[in-house]
XYZ file of C-alpha atoms in Angstrom:
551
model
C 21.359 6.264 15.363
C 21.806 9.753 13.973
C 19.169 10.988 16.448
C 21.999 10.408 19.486
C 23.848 13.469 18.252
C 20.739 15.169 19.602
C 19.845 13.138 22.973
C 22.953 11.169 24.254
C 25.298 11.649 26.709
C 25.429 14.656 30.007
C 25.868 17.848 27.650
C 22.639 16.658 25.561
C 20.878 17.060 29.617
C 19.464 20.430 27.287
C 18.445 19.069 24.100
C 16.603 16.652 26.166
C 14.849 19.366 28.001
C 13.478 20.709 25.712
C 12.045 17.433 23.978
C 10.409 17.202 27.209
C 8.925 20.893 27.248
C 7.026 18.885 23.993
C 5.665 16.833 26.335
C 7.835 13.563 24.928
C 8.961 11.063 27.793
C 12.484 9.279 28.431
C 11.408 6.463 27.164
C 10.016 8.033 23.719
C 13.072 10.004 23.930
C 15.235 6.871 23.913
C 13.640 5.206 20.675
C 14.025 5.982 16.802
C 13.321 9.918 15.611
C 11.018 9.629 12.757
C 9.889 12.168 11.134
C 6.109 12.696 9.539
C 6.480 15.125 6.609
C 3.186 16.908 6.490
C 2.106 18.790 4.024
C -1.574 19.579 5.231
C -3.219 22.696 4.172
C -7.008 24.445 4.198
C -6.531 25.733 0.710
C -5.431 22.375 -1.103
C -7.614 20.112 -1.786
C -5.377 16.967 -2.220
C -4.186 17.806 0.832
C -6.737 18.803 3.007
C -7.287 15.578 4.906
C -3.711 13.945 5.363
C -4.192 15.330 9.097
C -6.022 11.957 9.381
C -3.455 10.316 7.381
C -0.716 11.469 9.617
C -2.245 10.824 12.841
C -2.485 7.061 11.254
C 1.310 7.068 10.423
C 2.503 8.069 13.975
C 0.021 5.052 15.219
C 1.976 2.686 13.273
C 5.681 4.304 14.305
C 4.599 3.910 17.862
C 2.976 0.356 17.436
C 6.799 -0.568 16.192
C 8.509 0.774 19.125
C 9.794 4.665 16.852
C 8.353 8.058 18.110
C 7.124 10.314 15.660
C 7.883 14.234 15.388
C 5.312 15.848 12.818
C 6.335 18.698 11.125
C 4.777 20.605 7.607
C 6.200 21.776 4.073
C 4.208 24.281 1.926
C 1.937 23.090 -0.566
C 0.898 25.258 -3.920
C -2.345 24.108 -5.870
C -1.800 24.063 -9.417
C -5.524 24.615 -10.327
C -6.257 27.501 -7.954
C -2.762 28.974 -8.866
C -3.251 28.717 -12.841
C -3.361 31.530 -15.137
C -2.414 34.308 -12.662
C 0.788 35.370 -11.144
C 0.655 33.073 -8.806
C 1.422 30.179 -10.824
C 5.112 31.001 -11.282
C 5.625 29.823 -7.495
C 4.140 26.691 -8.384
C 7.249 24.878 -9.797
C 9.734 27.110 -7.689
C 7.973 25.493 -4.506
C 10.009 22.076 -5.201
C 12.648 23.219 -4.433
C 11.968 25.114 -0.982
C 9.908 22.195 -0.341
C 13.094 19.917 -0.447
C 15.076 22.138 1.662
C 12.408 22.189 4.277
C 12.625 18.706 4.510
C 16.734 18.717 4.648
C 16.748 21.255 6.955
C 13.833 19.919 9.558
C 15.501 16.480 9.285
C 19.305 18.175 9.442
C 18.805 19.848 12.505
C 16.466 17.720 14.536
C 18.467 14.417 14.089
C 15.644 12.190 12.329
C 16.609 8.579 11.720
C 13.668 8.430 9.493
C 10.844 9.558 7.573
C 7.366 9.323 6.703
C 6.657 11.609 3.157
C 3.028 13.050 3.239
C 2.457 14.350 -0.132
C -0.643 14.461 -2.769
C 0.302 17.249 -5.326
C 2.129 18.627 -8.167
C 5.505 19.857 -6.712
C 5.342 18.474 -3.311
C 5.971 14.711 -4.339
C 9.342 15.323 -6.376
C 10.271 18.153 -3.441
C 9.579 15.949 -0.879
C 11.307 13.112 -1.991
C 14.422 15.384 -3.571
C 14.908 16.129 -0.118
C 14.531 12.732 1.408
C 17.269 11.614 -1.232
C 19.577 14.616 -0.594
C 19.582 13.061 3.831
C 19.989 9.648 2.186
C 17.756 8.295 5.350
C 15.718 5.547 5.254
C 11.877 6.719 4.324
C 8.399 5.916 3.043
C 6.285 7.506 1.272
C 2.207 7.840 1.695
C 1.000 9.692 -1.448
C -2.471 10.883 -0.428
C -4.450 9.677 -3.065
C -6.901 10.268 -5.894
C -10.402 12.492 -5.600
C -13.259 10.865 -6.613
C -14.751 11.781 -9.868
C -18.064 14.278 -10.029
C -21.008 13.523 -11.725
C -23.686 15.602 -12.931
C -26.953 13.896 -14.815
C -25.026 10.705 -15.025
C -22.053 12.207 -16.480
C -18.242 11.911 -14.704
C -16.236 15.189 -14.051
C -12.803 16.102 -13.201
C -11.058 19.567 -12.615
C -10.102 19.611 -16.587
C -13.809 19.233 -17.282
C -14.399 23.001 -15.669
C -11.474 24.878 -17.218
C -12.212 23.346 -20.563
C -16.222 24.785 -19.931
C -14.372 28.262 -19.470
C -13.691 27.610 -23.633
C -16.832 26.025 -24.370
C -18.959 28.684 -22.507
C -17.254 31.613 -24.377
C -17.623 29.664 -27.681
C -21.079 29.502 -27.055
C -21.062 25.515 -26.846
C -22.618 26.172 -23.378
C -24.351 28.999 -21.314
C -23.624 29.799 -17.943
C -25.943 28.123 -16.236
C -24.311 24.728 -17.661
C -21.033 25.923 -16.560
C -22.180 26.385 -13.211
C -23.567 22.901 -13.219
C -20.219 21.536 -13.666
C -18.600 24.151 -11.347
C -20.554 22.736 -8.338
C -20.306 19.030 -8.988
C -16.833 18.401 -10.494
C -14.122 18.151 -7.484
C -16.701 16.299 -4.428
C -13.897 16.396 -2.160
C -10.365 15.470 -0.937
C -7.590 14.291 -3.103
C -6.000 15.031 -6.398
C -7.735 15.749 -8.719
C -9.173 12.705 -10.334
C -7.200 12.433 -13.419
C -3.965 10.971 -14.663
C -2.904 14.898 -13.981
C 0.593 15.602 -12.701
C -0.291 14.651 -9.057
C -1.343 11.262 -9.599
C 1.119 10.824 -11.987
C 3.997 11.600 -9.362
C 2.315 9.129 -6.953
C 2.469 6.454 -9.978
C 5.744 7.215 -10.514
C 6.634 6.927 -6.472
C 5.065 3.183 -6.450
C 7.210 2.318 -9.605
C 10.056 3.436 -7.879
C 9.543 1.138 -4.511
C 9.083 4.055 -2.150
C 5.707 3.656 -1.520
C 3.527 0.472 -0.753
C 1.651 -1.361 -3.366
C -1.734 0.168 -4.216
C -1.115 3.639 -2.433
C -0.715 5.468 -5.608
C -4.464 4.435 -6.453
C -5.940 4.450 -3.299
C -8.397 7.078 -2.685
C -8.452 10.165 -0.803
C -11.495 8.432 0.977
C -10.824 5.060 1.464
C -10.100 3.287 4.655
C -7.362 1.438 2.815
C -5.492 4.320 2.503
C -5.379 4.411 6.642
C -4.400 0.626 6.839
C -1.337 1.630 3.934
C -0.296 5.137 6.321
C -0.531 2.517 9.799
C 2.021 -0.203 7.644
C 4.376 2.656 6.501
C 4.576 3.925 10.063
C 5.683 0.779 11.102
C 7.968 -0.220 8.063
C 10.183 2.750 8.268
C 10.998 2.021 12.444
C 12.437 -1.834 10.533
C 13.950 0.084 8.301
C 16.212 2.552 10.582
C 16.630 -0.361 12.197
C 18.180 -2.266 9.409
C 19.879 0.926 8.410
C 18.347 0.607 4.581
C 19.004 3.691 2.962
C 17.492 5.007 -0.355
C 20.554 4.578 -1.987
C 20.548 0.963 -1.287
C 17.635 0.503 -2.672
C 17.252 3.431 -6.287
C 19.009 2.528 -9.073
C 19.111 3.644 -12.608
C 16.922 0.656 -13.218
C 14.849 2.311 -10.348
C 14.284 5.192 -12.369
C 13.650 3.722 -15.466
C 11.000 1.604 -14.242
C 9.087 4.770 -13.028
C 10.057 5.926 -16.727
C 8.303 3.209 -18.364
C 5.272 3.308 -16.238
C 4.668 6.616 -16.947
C 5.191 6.136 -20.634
C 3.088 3.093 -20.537
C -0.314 5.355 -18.438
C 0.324 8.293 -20.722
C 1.471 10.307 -18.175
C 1.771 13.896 -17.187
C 5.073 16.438 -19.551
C 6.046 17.201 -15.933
C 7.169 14.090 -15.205
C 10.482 14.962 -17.597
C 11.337 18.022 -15.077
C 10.581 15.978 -12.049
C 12.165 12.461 -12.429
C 15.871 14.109 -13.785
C 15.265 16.287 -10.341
C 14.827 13.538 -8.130
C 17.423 11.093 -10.137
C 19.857 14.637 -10.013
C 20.119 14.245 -5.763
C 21.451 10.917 -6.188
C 23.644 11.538 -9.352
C 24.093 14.573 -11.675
C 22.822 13.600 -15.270
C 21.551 10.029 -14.020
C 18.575 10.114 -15.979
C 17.916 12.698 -18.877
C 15.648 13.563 -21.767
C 17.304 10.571 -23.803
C 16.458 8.189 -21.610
C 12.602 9.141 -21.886
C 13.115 9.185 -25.541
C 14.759 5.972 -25.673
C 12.356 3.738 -23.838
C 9.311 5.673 -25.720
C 10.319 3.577 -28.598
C 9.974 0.379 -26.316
C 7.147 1.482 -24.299
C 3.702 1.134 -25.463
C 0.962 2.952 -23.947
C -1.675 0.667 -22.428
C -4.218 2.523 -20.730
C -6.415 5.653 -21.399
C -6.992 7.620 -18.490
C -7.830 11.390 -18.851
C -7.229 13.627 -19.425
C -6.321 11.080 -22.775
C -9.182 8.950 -22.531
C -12.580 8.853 -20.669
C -11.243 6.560 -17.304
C -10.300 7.963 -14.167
C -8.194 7.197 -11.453
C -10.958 5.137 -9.944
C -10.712 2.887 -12.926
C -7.341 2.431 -12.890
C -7.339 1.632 -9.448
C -10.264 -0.699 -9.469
C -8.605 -2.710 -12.234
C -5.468 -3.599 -10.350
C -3.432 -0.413 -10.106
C 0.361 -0.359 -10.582
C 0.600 -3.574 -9.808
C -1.074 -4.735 -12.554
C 0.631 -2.062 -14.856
C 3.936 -3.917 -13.777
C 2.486 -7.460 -14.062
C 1.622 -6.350 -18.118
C 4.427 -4.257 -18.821
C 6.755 -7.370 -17.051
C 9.297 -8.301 -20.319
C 9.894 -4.527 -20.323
C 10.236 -3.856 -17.006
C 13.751 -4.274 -14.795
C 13.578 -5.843 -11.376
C 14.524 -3.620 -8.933
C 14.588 -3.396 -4.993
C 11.686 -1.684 -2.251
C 11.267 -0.241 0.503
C 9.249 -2.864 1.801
C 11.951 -5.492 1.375
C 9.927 -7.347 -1.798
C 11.604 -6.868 -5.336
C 9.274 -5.826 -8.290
C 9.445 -8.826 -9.918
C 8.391 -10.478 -6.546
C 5.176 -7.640 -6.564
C 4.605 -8.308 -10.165
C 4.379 -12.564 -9.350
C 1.997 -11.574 -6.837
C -0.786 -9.968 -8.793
C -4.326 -12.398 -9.652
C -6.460 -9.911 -11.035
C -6.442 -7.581 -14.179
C -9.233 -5.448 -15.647
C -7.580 -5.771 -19.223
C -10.509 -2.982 -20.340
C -8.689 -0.474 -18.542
C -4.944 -2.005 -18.624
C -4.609 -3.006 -22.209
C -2.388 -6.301 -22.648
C 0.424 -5.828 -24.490
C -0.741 -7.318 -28.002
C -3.475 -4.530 -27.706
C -2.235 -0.988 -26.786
C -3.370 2.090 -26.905
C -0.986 3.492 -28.588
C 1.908 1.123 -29.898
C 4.786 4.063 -27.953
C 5.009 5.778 -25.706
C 2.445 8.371 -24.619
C 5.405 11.325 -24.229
C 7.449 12.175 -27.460
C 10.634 14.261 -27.186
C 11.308 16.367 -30.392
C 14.112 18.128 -31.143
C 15.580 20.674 -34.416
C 16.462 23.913 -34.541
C 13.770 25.218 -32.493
C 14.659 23.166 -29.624
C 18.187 22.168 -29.715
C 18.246 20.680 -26.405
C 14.784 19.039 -26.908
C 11.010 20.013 -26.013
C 8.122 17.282 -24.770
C 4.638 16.811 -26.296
C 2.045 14.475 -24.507
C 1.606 12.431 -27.832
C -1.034 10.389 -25.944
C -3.287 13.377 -25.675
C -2.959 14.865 -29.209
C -5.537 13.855 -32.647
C -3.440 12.257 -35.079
C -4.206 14.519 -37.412
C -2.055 16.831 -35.853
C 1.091 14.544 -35.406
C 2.671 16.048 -38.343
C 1.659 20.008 -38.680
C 3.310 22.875 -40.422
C 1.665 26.852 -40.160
C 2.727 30.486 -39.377
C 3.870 31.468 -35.910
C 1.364 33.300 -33.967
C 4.089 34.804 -31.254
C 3.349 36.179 -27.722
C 6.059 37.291 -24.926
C 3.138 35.869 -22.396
C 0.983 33.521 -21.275
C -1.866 36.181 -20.694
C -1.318 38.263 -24.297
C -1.581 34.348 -25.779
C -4.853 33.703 -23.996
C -6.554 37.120 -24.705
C -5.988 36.259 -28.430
C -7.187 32.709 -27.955
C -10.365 34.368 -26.211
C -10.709 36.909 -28.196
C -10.977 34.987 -31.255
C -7.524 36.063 -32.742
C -6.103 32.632 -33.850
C -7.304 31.031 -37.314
C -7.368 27.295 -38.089
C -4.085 26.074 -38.879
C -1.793 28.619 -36.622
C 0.982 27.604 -34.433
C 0.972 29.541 -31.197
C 4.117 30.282 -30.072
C 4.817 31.381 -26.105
C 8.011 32.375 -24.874
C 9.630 33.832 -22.079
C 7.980 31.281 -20.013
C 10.515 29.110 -18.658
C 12.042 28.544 -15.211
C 14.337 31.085 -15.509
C 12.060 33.644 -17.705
C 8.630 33.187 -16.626
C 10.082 33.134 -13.575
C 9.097 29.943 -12.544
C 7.902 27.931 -15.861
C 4.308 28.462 -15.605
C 1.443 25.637 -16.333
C -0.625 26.952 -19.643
C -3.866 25.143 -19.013
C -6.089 28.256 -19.802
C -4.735 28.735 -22.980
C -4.806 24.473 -23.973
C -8.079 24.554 -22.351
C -9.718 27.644 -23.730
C -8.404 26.189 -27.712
C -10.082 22.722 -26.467
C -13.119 24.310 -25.285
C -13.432 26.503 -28.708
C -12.908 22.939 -30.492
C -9.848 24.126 -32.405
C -7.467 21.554 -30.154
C -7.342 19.572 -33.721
C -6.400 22.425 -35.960
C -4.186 24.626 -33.551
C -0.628 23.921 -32.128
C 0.770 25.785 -29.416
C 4.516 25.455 -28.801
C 6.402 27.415 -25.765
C 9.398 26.763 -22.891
C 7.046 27.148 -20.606
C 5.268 23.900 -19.847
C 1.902 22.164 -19.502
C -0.843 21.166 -16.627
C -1.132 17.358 -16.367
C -4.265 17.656 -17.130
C -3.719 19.556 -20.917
C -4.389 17.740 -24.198
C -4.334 18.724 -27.593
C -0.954 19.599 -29.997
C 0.845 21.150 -26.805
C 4.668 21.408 -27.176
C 6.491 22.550 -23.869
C 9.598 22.784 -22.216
C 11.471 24.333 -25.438
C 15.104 24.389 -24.789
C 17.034 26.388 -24.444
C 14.473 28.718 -23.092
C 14.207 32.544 -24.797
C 15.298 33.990 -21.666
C 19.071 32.185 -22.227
C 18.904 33.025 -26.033
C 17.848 30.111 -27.476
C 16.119 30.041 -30.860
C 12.668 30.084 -29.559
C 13.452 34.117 -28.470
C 13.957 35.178 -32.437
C 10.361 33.074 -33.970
C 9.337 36.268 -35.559
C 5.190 36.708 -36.685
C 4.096 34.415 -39.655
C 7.083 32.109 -39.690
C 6.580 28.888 -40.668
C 6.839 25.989 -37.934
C 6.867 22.235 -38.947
C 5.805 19.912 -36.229
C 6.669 16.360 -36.860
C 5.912 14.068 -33.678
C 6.516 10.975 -35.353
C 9.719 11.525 -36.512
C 10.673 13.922 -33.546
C 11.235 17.244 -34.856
C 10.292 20.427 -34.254
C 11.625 22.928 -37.065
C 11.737 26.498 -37.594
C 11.504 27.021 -41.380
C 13.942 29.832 -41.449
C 17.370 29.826 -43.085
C 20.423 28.354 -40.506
C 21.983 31.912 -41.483
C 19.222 34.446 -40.616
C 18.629 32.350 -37.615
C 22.506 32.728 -36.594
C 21.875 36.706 -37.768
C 18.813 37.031 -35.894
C 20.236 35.698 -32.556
C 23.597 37.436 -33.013
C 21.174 41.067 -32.453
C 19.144 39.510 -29.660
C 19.702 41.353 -26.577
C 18.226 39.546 -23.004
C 15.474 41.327 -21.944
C 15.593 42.634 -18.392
C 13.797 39.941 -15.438
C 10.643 40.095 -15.196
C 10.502 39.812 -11.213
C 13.404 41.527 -9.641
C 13.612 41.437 -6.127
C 12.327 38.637 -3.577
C 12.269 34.708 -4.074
C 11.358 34.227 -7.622
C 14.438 36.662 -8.784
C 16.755 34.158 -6.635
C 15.011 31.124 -8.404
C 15.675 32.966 -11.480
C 19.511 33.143 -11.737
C 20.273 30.264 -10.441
C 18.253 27.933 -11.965
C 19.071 25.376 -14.979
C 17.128 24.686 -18.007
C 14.072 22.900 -18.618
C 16.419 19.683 -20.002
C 18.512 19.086 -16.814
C 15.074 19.362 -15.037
C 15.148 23.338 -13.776
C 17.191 22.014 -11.029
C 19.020 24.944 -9.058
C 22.589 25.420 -9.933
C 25.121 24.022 -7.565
């Protein structure tokens, strides 16, 4: 076991010693190391109760003979982060969460892991650092929130940014606002929509890591104990058995979690964070043409918001990803788990369908894909659009550039009742490298939603998009402005043709002013220059290879 490095043998007598000064015996000392990844926090709420959760792991690592070590990774939340400085640490905390876990498990000698995660960044960061150890591991997403509900109505986190809009358009008064406010997150989990958390804990099921149901399961439901007690106990079989990730992911792996996403209409992010996580096995294993590829395949079968009016709850109630496997089954590639079944071996297993909420093929919601990648000379190397969340009468959409060097200058002309009908908002020097950190823009999506112009407004930028936007939102333009691409010289009241059916996004500006344009461009100075985010900015890589860091 790699743990003996650390506790076998006479000149380990002080390694030992101090696993004792812990309080751990000889005989704990003698079993399997596993580790319990942690990422509890008081100011999360999708994490706030996986102290319960990992006190029911370490029960089911002892009852199979491992002992557990508990240790914690940072956690950001997206929603209490957004539209402030602090949301350019929110992608950037990936990647120091997957070095904590390398480095905890590196230099402790863990034969094992258990992955605690619930939100945006932690789930790719925690498992891009599980992949990098190539141990065996399981993950435990923490699960959904519960909707709110106010006067019979359902509520989500998207619902109260989105009455930020509505109150300043005058849709609603304050008092409303407040209404919603109080009643719209009751309590632990992520937040209750097909939002980037949930959509990462999807995505972890499809890929075998996790057990069936536990990307649906509830912050608040005893199942999600009984799932964190079998995971404590699966990973002590599988350091036993030596299975390692790598004998189980394969690029069939990752285009299963690929399809499902397409298929639930999930979360923009999910094009950063699956090339990440696919990146620690092998650069360039999965990339933007392998999302666009299978969109064409892929139909979208459910409607969960923020693209519809289910929730989480719904999804789960009507079979979860099982039963998205079980539908999508011709399209989907069998593949190996953690838990020693094969998908197609889950997928034979399922007897129950709510075909309400998971459409049967022969009656999708959409007949692709719910994510579109576009490319042209505006994004060369490709941008993403949630087509699942946008009104078809804005699939195809051509009007002057409205151009901002911010997120903030953007939203203080959205607010300020700056943008006519018909304008294409353009926001740049937002990606990973010149935000720093590729910030979420759900004030701005949410502020045009709330003013009712999300079907007569685009907004286009290499920045990128909450889980939770909707409306004609076109992110992750690459290259980015701040390494020169085309996005940098959009001048005011050029004319931008969107075209999400055939997958273009075009500047309508001759090839040779373009080409004259970028040949005077100079790079502006960083806009953060000393600390962690200027380190995040020059080293990392574009929005296309996933803003992984540079090797």
């Amino acid at each position: 076991m790699i743990s003996d490095r650390v506790k076998k043998g006479i000149k380990r007598a002080p390694h030992r010693s101090l696993l004792k000064a812990c309080g751990y015996t000889d005989e704990e000392i003698d079993r399997p190391f596993i580790g319990v990844v942690n990422s509890y926090t008081e100011v999360v709420p999708g994490h706030i109760h996986l102290r319960s959760l990992a006190e029911a792991v370490k029960k089911g690592i002892y009852a199979n003979g491992g002992t557990a070590f508990e240790f914690n990774t940072m956690a950001i939340c997206d929603g209490i982060a957004m539209g402030h400085e602090g949301m350019k640490y929110s992608l950037p905390s990936r990647e120091i969460i997957a070095d904590t876990v390398e480095s905890m498990a590196k230099a402790h000698g863990f034969d094992g892991l258990v992955l605690l995660p619930s939100c945006d960044k932690v789930v790719p960061g925690m498992l891009m650092g599980a992949l990098r150890l190539n141990i065996p591991f399981v993950v435990v997403t923490g699960g959904p929130m519960l909707p709110g509900e106010v006067r019979g109505r359902k509520y989500d986190l998207i619902s109260v940014f989105e009455g930020v809009g509505a109150c300043i358009g005058g849709r609603i008064d304050e008092e409303e606002l407040k209404e919603i406010e109080d009643h719209a997150c009751p309590g632990p989990g992520s937040c209750a929509g097909l939002f980037t958390a949930n959509t990462m804990a999807c995505i972890t099921e499809a890929l075998g890591l996790s057990l069936p149901m536990c990307a649906t399961t509830h912050a608040v439901d005893a199942l999600k104990i009984r799932i964190c007690k079998k995971s404590g106990e699966l990973v002590v079989d599988l350091v036993r058995k030596n299975i390692r990730p790598t004998d189980i992911l394969t690029k069939e792996s990752f285009e299963n979690a690929i399809i499902v996403d397409l298929a639930l209409g999930g979360s923009t992010n999910t094009t950063l964070h699956i090339p990440a996580i696919a990146s620690e096995i092998e650069r360039g294993l999965i990339t933007l043409d392998d999302f666009d590829r299978l969109s064409e395949e892929i139909p979208q079968i459910a409607s969960i918001r923020p693209n519809g009016e289910h929730f989480m709850l719904d999804l789960h109630r009507a079979g979860g990803i099982p039963a998205v496997l079980k539908v999508l089954e011709d399209k989907i590639r069998d593949a190996k788990t953690v838990y020693g079944k094969t998908i197609r071996e889950v997928i034979r297993e399922v007897k129950y369908i709510d075909h309400s909420i998971i459409r049967p093929l022969d009656n999708p919601v959409h007949r692709e894909g719910g994510l579109r990648i576009l490319r042209g000379n505006l994004a060369p190397r490709g941008a993403v659009v949630k087509i699942s969340a946008v009104d078809p009468k804005m699939y195809r959409h051509e009007g002057p550039a409205r151009v901002f060097d911010s997120e903030e200058e953007a939203l203080e002309a959205i607010l300020g009742g700056e943008i006519e009908k018909g304008d294409v908002i353009v926001i740049r020097y937002e990606g990973p490298a010149g935000g720093p950190g590729m910030k979420e823009m759900l004030a701005p999506t949410s502020a045009i939603c709330g003013m009712g112009l999300d079907d007569k407004v685009a907004l286009i930028t290499d920045g990128r998009f909450s889980g939770g936007s909707r409306g004609p939102c076109i992110g992750h333009v690459s290259p980015e402005a701040m390494a020169g691409g085309p996005i940098a010289v959009v001048e005011e009241g050029d004319l931008i043709s969107i075209d999400m059916i055939g997958k273009s996004l075009q500047l309508k500006v001759p090839e040779e002013e373009i080409r004259e344009r970028l040949s005077r461009w100079k790079k502006p100075e960083p806009k953060v220059k000393r600390g962690y985010l200027a380190r995040y900015s020059r080293l990392v890589t574009s929005a296309d290879e996933g803003a992984i860091l540079k090797f």
